Amino acid sequence: MLSCADFLAEFSDYLEDAADPDLRARLEEHLHECKTCQVIVDSTKKTIRIVTDSDSFSVPADHVESIVKDVMARIRDKKR
Amino acid sequence: MSYLREAELAADFAPFVSFREHFGFVPGLFRAQALLPRAIEAEAGIAAVVLLKQEALSRVQKEYILLKVAAAHHNTYCVTAHHHMLCSLGVPESQLNQIIIDYRRADISAADVALLEFAIKLGKHAPWISREDIVTLRNHGFTDESVLEAVLVTGLTNFLCTLSVGLGPAPDFEPQKVYCGETSQQLNYQGLRHGESSGSYLRAVEYSAASFPPFAFFQEQFGFVPNIFRAQTLRPDVLEAEAGVIRAVLLTEDLLSRVQKECILLVISAANLNTYCVAVHCEMLRALGVSVEDSDQIAMDHHQTDLSEADKALLDFALKLASRPAEFRLEDVNLLRCQGFSEEQIMEGVLMTALTSFLNTLQMGLGTTPDFTPKRVFTPKDLYPFHAQSRPISDAAPSEDPDAALVARVQNGEIDVFEELVRRHSRRVFAVLIGIVGNMDDVRDATQDVFLRAFEHIGSFQGRSKFSTWLISIAINSGTDFLRQRKPSEPLGEVSDEEEGFRPRQIQSWADNPEQLCAASQRSHLVREGVLRLPQKYRVAVLLRDISQLSTEEAAAALRLSVPALKARLLRGRLMLRESLTPYFIRTEKRNPDAQLR
């Protein structure tokens, strides 16, 4: 049986669905028994979902066009 | 004009007479070597048997290989020369252009398409060649003699491309646009060589060293006949010419020493992941008095040895020429001049680099087993991006890059096309910069600077990674430079083991639908604050993977980290974010009565 520390060591691959089937089975066995790790898995998955879906670092569309315009102007300026 | 001093050779210098007769002109690449007539003679010997002599493949098929492999290397000099030669062989320009743009749709036979596919793979991604590729060619009706010629012509192309980059001759004709827009074929990891092959792919004839002069020569010079030559016995004339090149380039000692030359062979073969050539040249260095341990260290990292500064500079020069030809400049030649190397010695350095590239390509195409037990066997793990900075081959199986066609057009001078690339990627670059710099001010200007830098260097982008990954590396560098100007900070690429040992503290259950607990604008505020509070190295990992949505491998490559190191930082960053978000999203009766109903 894996310890919580073992579980956390392999946690990264578990989250990304990259653990091989054998390891995955052992991780799930631990998870089944361990309330703490269940909470950590659940809340970390939700964290990733919230971070991924948030537009915390997005650029407004008109911003993009003005960046495009300025970059191209500077490039053409240099080429001249 | 080329990088090194040029000399005049008599009009009746035999190789030049032969070039004029066969090509109609003397290529500048050979004129640029007039300081070393013996090298030109040896090269003419190889060209005569490999390219000009009509045996299994036709001259046009061989020229196609030269053209397409040179295009895959973005080598304007060679593309221009062989475009001209194909025209003078009567291939209509329209068909030629079709082959250049997309040979798979050109009006050539399926067998010729397969032949070009093989040559491009061998020329650019040699470690992925396996016996299967040879079987494919046989299924298209190619005999072992033709396959051997295909391998030889591809090796010759890599030889000529390396020479032209190192010597820098101007194209002989109006330069052709180098366009290699076809996306690389998906390569199968199963076919990856493990350094131990089951033996030569092609049929060979047994010769004894006593009765076959080229073998007698190898036996006498090396004490054995290397398998790489035993695998080419279908063409005794080629072996003769190869012995001539080795005599003229490797065995002469009046300029560079034999040990210096063997070191070049060793270092570049290691960079090419060529287990065979590393084993052979470790053995040759041992015979010259260099211990196997020392050779191994030179192969792994010549900077960590007690070689002289001049020798280290020579190996840096050769490695750059072989691995990063797009970045090779006259300044690299000047660095050797500063170390006291003569024009002729520098030319030999270029020749040895080209010869190594030729031999490495041949070996990968022939699949010969090592003559000696290799001390170091290169395996797929050596292909990981972390080690791949200086490797000439791609660090992962090339995959489809949605930007490849646009990038190729910009590289060919269509400046306006760059606009679309800026539009596609500005959000991502912007996000990465905020993540590194840590605030929204200044980031707009920094984003522009990243694209200007990318445009300036787009000529050196060779498609070894995706364009987007390359761009993000630039953004990471720009962002880090910007921060460094304001306050000293830890480098992002630094390896550290403190990733271990972070343990989650908050273990309260989260609500089933945490998103319902606060408005989108508030969530985005919480995430922004949380991410910006993370230590820089974790912040960047989370930004690349979870916000910019790069794959783990792409994020690792952009940060020049190994995949496991990236994963460790990412996990740490995610867990820290989880800690900071937990107070807002835990399951409480007050906050979310719905959660209690379940």
PDB file of N, CA and C in Angstrom, chain A residues 57, chain B residues 431-438 472-473 475-477 479-480 483 490-493 531-532 534-550 555-556 558-561 566 569-570 573:
ATOM      1  N   PHE A  57      -5.277  36.581 -17.596  1.00  0.00           N
ATOM      2  CA  PHE A  57      -4.135  37.188 -18.264  1.00  0.00           C
ATOM      3  C   PHE A  57      -4.424  37.462 -19.734  1.00  0.00           C
TER       4      PHE A  57
ATOM      5  N   ALA B 431       0.666  36.966 -22.204  1.00  0.00           N
ATOM      6  CA  ALA B 431       0.419  36.253 -20.948  1.00  0.00           C
ATOM      7  C   ALA B 431       1.727  35.783 -20.319  1.00  0.00           C
ATOM      8  N   VAL B 432       2.621  35.267 -21.141  1.00  0.00           N
ATOM      9  CA  VAL B 432       3.904  34.777 -20.618  1.00  0.00           C
ATOM     10  C   VAL B 432       4.678  35.928 -19.979  1.00  0.00           C
ATOM     11  N   LEU B 433       4.663  37.079 -20.649  1.00  0.00           N
ATOM     12  CA  LEU B 433       5.410  38.221 -20.124  1.00  0.00           C
ATOM     13  C   LEU B 433       4.821  38.714 -18.807  1.00  0.00           C
ATOM     14  N   ILE B 434       3.501  38.764 -18.720  1.00  0.00           N
ATOM     15  CA  ILE B 434       2.903  39.175 -17.449  1.00  0.00           C
ATOM     16  C   ILE B 434       3.336  38.207 -16.355  1.00  0.00           C
ATOM     17  N   GLY B 435       3.316  36.927 -16.710  1.00  0.00           N
ATOM     18  CA  GLY B 435       3.679  35.909 -15.730  1.00  0.00           C
ATOM     19  C   GLY B 435       5.090  36.095 -15.208  1.00  0.00           C
ATOM     20  N   ILE B 436       5.992  36.500 -16.080  1.00  0.00           N
ATOM     21  CA  ILE B 436       7.378  36.639 -15.651  1.00  0.00           C
ATOM     22  C   ILE B 436       7.607  37.980 -14.979  1.00  0.00           C
ATOM     23  N   VAL B 437       7.150  39.025 -15.642  1.00  0.00           N
ATOM     24  CA  VAL B 437       7.415  40.365 -15.125  1.00  0.00           C
ATOM     25  C   VAL B 437       6.615  40.611 -13.849  1.00  0.00           C
ATOM     26  N   GLY B 438       5.414  40.023 -13.783  1.00  0.00           N
ATOM     27  CA  GLY B 438       4.662  40.108 -12.549  1.00  0.00           C
ATOM     28  C   GLY B 438       3.726  41.292 -12.461  1.00  0.00           C
ATOM     29  N   ILE B 472       8.014  31.491 -27.551  1.00  0.00           N
ATOM     30  CA  ILE B 472       7.854  31.606 -26.107  1.00  0.00           C
ATOM     31  C   ILE B 472       9.222  31.602 -25.411  1.00  0.00           C
ATOM     32  N   SER B 473      10.184  30.848 -25.972  1.00  0.00           N
ATOM     33  CA  SER B 473      11.545  30.934 -25.402  1.00  0.00           C
ATOM     34  C   SER B 473      12.041  32.366 -25.476  1.00  0.00           C
ATOM     35  N   ALA B 475      10.216  35.039 -25.542  1.00  0.00           N
ATOM     36  CA  ALA B 475       9.464  35.828 -24.560  1.00  0.00           C
ATOM     37  C   ALA B 475      10.030  35.618 -23.161  1.00  0.00           C
ATOM     38  N   ILE B 476      10.369  34.365 -22.852  1.00  0.00           N
ATOM     39  CA  ILE B 476      10.911  34.079 -21.520  1.00  0.00           C
ATOM     40  C   ILE B 476      12.237  34.813 -21.330  1.00  0.00           C
ATOM     41  N   ASN B 477      13.091  34.773 -22.365  1.00  0.00           N
ATOM     42  CA  ASN B 477      14.371  35.479 -22.258  1.00  0.00           C
ATOM     43  C   ASN B 477      14.170  36.981 -22.116  1.00  0.00           C
ATOM     44  N   GLY B 479      11.561  38.576 -20.978  1.00  0.00           N
ATOM     45  CA  GLY B 479      10.975  38.862 -19.672  1.00  0.00           C
ATOM     46  C   GLY B 479      12.028  38.802 -18.574  1.00  0.00           C
ATOM     47  N   THR B 480      12.888  37.780 -18.661  1.00  0.00           N
ATOM     48  CA  THR B 480      13.906  37.626 -17.616  1.00  0.00           C
ATOM     49  C   THR B 480      14.929  38.761 -17.688  1.00  0.00           C
ATOM     50  N   LEU B 483      13.413  41.773 -16.069  1.00  0.00           N
ATOM     51  CA  LEU B 483      13.420  41.698 -14.606  1.00  0.00           C
ATOM     52  C   LEU B 483      14.809  41.945 -14.050  1.00  0.00           C
ATOM     53  N   GLU B 490      16.493  34.903  -9.571  1.00  0.00           N
ATOM     54  CA  GLU B 490      17.047  33.585  -9.885  1.00  0.00           C
ATOM     55  C   GLU B 490      16.756  33.247 -11.350  1.00  0.00           C
ATOM     56  N   PRO B 491      17.726  32.636 -12.014  1.00  0.00           N
ATOM     57  CA  PRO B 491      17.485  32.255 -13.401  1.00  0.00           C
ATOM     58  C   PRO B 491      16.414  31.167 -13.486  1.00  0.00           C
ATOM     59  N   LEU B 492      15.565  31.269 -14.523  1.00  0.00           N
ATOM     60  CA  LEU B 492      14.464  30.322 -14.649  1.00  0.00           C
ATOM     61  C   LEU B 492      14.926  28.909 -14.929  1.00  0.00           C
ATOM     62  N   GLY B 493      16.056  28.814 -15.602  1.00  0.00           N
ATOM     63  CA  GLY B 493      16.464  27.481 -16.023  1.00  0.00           C
ATOM     64  C   GLY B 493      17.271  26.742 -14.973  1.00  0.00           C
ATOM     65  N   VAL B 531      -1.555  33.707  -8.897  1.00  0.00           N
ATOM     66  CA  VAL B 531      -0.452  33.368  -9.800  1.00  0.00           C
ATOM     67  C   VAL B 531       0.691  34.361  -9.618  1.00  0.00           C
ATOM     68  N   LEU B 532       0.364  35.628  -9.510  1.00  0.00           N
ATOM     69  CA  LEU B 532       1.422  36.636  -9.393  1.00  0.00           C
ATOM     70  C   LEU B 532       2.174  36.520  -8.068  1.00  0.00           C
ATOM     71  N   LEU B 534       3.045  33.662  -6.749  1.00  0.00           N
ATOM     72  CA  LEU B 534       3.912  32.470  -6.772  1.00  0.00           C
ATOM     73  C   LEU B 534       5.356  32.886  -7.025  1.00  0.00           C
ATOM     74  N   PRO B 535       6.321  32.144  -6.443  1.00  0.00           N
ATOM     75  CA  PRO B 535       7.723  32.397  -6.810  1.00  0.00           C
ATOM     76  C   PRO B 535       7.877  32.231  -8.325  1.00  0.00           C
ATOM     77  N   GLN B 536       8.780  33.002  -8.889  1.00  0.00           N
ATOM     78  CA  GLN B 536       8.872  33.112 -10.341  1.00  0.00           C
ATOM     79  C   GLN B 536       8.918  31.783 -11.085  1.00  0.00           C
ATOM     80  N   LYS B 537       9.743  30.833 -10.607  1.00  0.00           N
ATOM     81  CA  LYS B 537       9.894  29.617 -11.424  1.00  0.00           C
ATOM     82  C   LYS B 537       8.634  28.768 -11.456  1.00  0.00           C
ATOM     83  N   TYR B 538       7.856  28.802 -10.341  1.00  0.00           N
ATOM     84  CA  TYR B 538       6.599  28.059 -10.352  1.00  0.00           C
ATOM     85  C   TYR B 538       5.554  28.814 -11.166  1.00  0.00           C
ATOM     86  N   ARG B 539       5.620  30.151 -11.054  1.00  0.00           N
ATOM     87  CA  ARG B 539       4.662  30.988 -11.768  1.00  0.00           C
ATOM     88  C   ARG B 539       4.748  30.738 -13.281  1.00  0.00           C
ATOM     89  N   VAL B 540       5.981  30.691 -13.782  1.00  0.00           N
ATOM     90  CA  VAL B 540       6.152  30.511 -15.219  1.00  0.00           C
ATOM     91  C   VAL B 540       5.672  29.125 -15.659  1.00  0.00           C
ATOM     92  N   ALA B 541       5.931  28.118 -14.831  1.00  0.00           N
ATOM     93  CA  ALA B 541       5.488  26.765 -15.193  1.00  0.00           C
ATOM     94  C   ALA B 541       3.961  26.724 -15.305  1.00  0.00           C
ATOM     95  N   VAL B 542       3.274  27.301 -14.316  1.00  0.00           N
ATOM     96  CA  VAL B 542       1.806  27.312 -14.338  1.00  0.00           C
ATOM     97  C   VAL B 542       1.297  28.121 -15.534  1.00  0.00           C
ATOM     98  N   LEU B 543       1.966  29.241 -15.782  1.00  0.00           N
ATOM     99  CA  LEU B 543       1.532  30.083 -16.896  1.00  0.00           C
ATOM    100  C   LEU B 543       1.627  29.387 -18.236  1.00  0.00           C
ATOM    101  N   LEU B 544       2.756  28.715 -18.452  1.00  0.00           N
ATOM    102  CA  LEU B 544       2.944  28.061 -19.750  1.00  0.00           C
ATOM    103  C   LEU B 544       1.966  26.908 -19.910  1.00  0.00           C
ATOM    104  N   ARG B 545       1.837  26.102 -18.856  1.00  0.00           N
ATOM    105  CA  ARG B 545       1.055  24.876 -18.987  1.00  0.00           C
ATOM    106  C   ARG B 545      -0.442  25.149 -18.853  1.00  0.00           C
ATOM    107  N   ASP B 546      -0.858  25.827 -17.787  1.00  0.00           N
ATOM    108  CA  ASP B 546      -2.294  25.930 -17.498  1.00  0.00           C
ATOM    109  C   ASP B 546      -2.941  27.157 -18.132  1.00  0.00           C
ATOM    110  N   ILE B 547      -2.188  28.215 -18.314  1.00  0.00           N
ATOM    111  CA  ILE B 547      -2.816  29.409 -18.901  1.00  0.00           C
ATOM    112  C   ILE B 547      -2.543  29.496 -20.397  1.00  0.00           C
ATOM    113  N   SER B 548      -1.287  29.304 -20.807  1.00  0.00           N
ATOM    114  CA  SER B 548      -1.011  29.332 -22.247  1.00  0.00           C
ATOM    115  C   SER B 548      -1.274  27.993 -22.914  1.00  0.00           C
ATOM    116  N   GLN B 549      -1.551  26.962 -22.121  1.00  0.00           N
ATOM    117  CA  GLN B 549      -1.971  25.659 -22.658  1.00  0.00           C
ATOM    118  C   GLN B 549      -0.914  24.976 -23.524  1.00  0.00           C
ATOM    119  N   LEU B 550       0.345  25.171 -23.191  1.00  0.00           N
ATOM    120  CA  LEU B 550       1.377  24.391 -23.879  1.00  0.00           C
ATOM    121  C   LEU B 550       1.340  22.967 -23.333  1.00  0.00           C
ATOM    122  N   ALA B 555       6.384  23.082 -22.864  1.00  0.00           N
ATOM    123  CA  ALA B 555       6.744  24.000 -21.782  1.00  0.00           C
ATOM    124  C   ALA B 555       8.168  23.710 -21.310  1.00  0.00           C
ATOM    125  N   ALA B 556       8.512  22.411 -21.200  1.00  0.00           N
ATOM    126  CA  ALA B 556       9.861  22.051 -20.768  1.00  0.00           C
ATOM    127  C   ALA B 556      10.878  22.562 -21.780  1.00  0.00           C
ATOM    128  N   ALA B 558      10.584  25.055 -23.893  1.00  0.00           N
ATOM    129  CA  ALA B 558      10.667  26.517 -23.886  1.00  0.00           C
ATOM    130  C   ALA B 558      11.505  27.006 -22.711  1.00  0.00           C
ATOM    131  N   LEU B 559      11.445  26.293 -21.592  1.00  0.00           N
ATOM    132  CA  LEU B 559      12.210  26.704 -20.414  1.00  0.00           C
ATOM    133  C   LEU B 559      13.583  26.039 -20.354  1.00  0.00           C
ATOM    134  N   ARG B 560      13.910  25.246 -21.376  1.00  0.00           N
ATOM    135  CA  ARG B 560      15.160  24.494 -21.383  1.00  0.00           C
ATOM    136  C   ARG B 560      15.299  23.636 -20.119  1.00  0.00           C
ATOM    137  N   LEU B 561      14.200  23.018 -19.729  1.00  0.00           N
ATOM    138  CA  LEU B 561      14.211  22.144 -18.560  1.00  0.00           C
ATOM    139  C   LEU B 561      13.955  20.720 -19.019  1.00  0.00           C
ATOM    140  N   LEU B 566      10.260  20.082 -15.131  1.00  0.00           N
ATOM    141  CA  LEU B 566       9.094  20.935 -15.391  1.00  0.00           C
ATOM    142  C   LEU B 566       7.890  20.415 -14.613  1.00  0.00           C
ATOM    143  N   ARG B 569       8.033  21.383 -10.964  1.00  0.00           N
ATOM    144  CA  ARG B 569       7.709  22.794 -10.705  1.00  0.00           C
ATOM    145  C   ARG B 569       6.230  23.085 -10.915  1.00  0.00           C
ATOM    146  N   LEU B 570       5.687  22.440 -11.938  1.00  0.00           N
ATOM    147  CA  LEU B 570       4.279  22.662 -12.239  1.00  0.00           C
ATOM    148  C   LEU B 570       3.414  22.189 -11.074  1.00  0.00           C
ATOM    149  N   GLY B 573       3.682  24.538  -8.187  1.00  0.00           N
ATOM    150  CA  GLY B 573       2.932  25.767  -8.445  1.00  0.00           C
ATOM    151  C   GLY B 573       1.431  25.547  -8.300  1.00  0.00           C
TER     152      GLY B 573
END
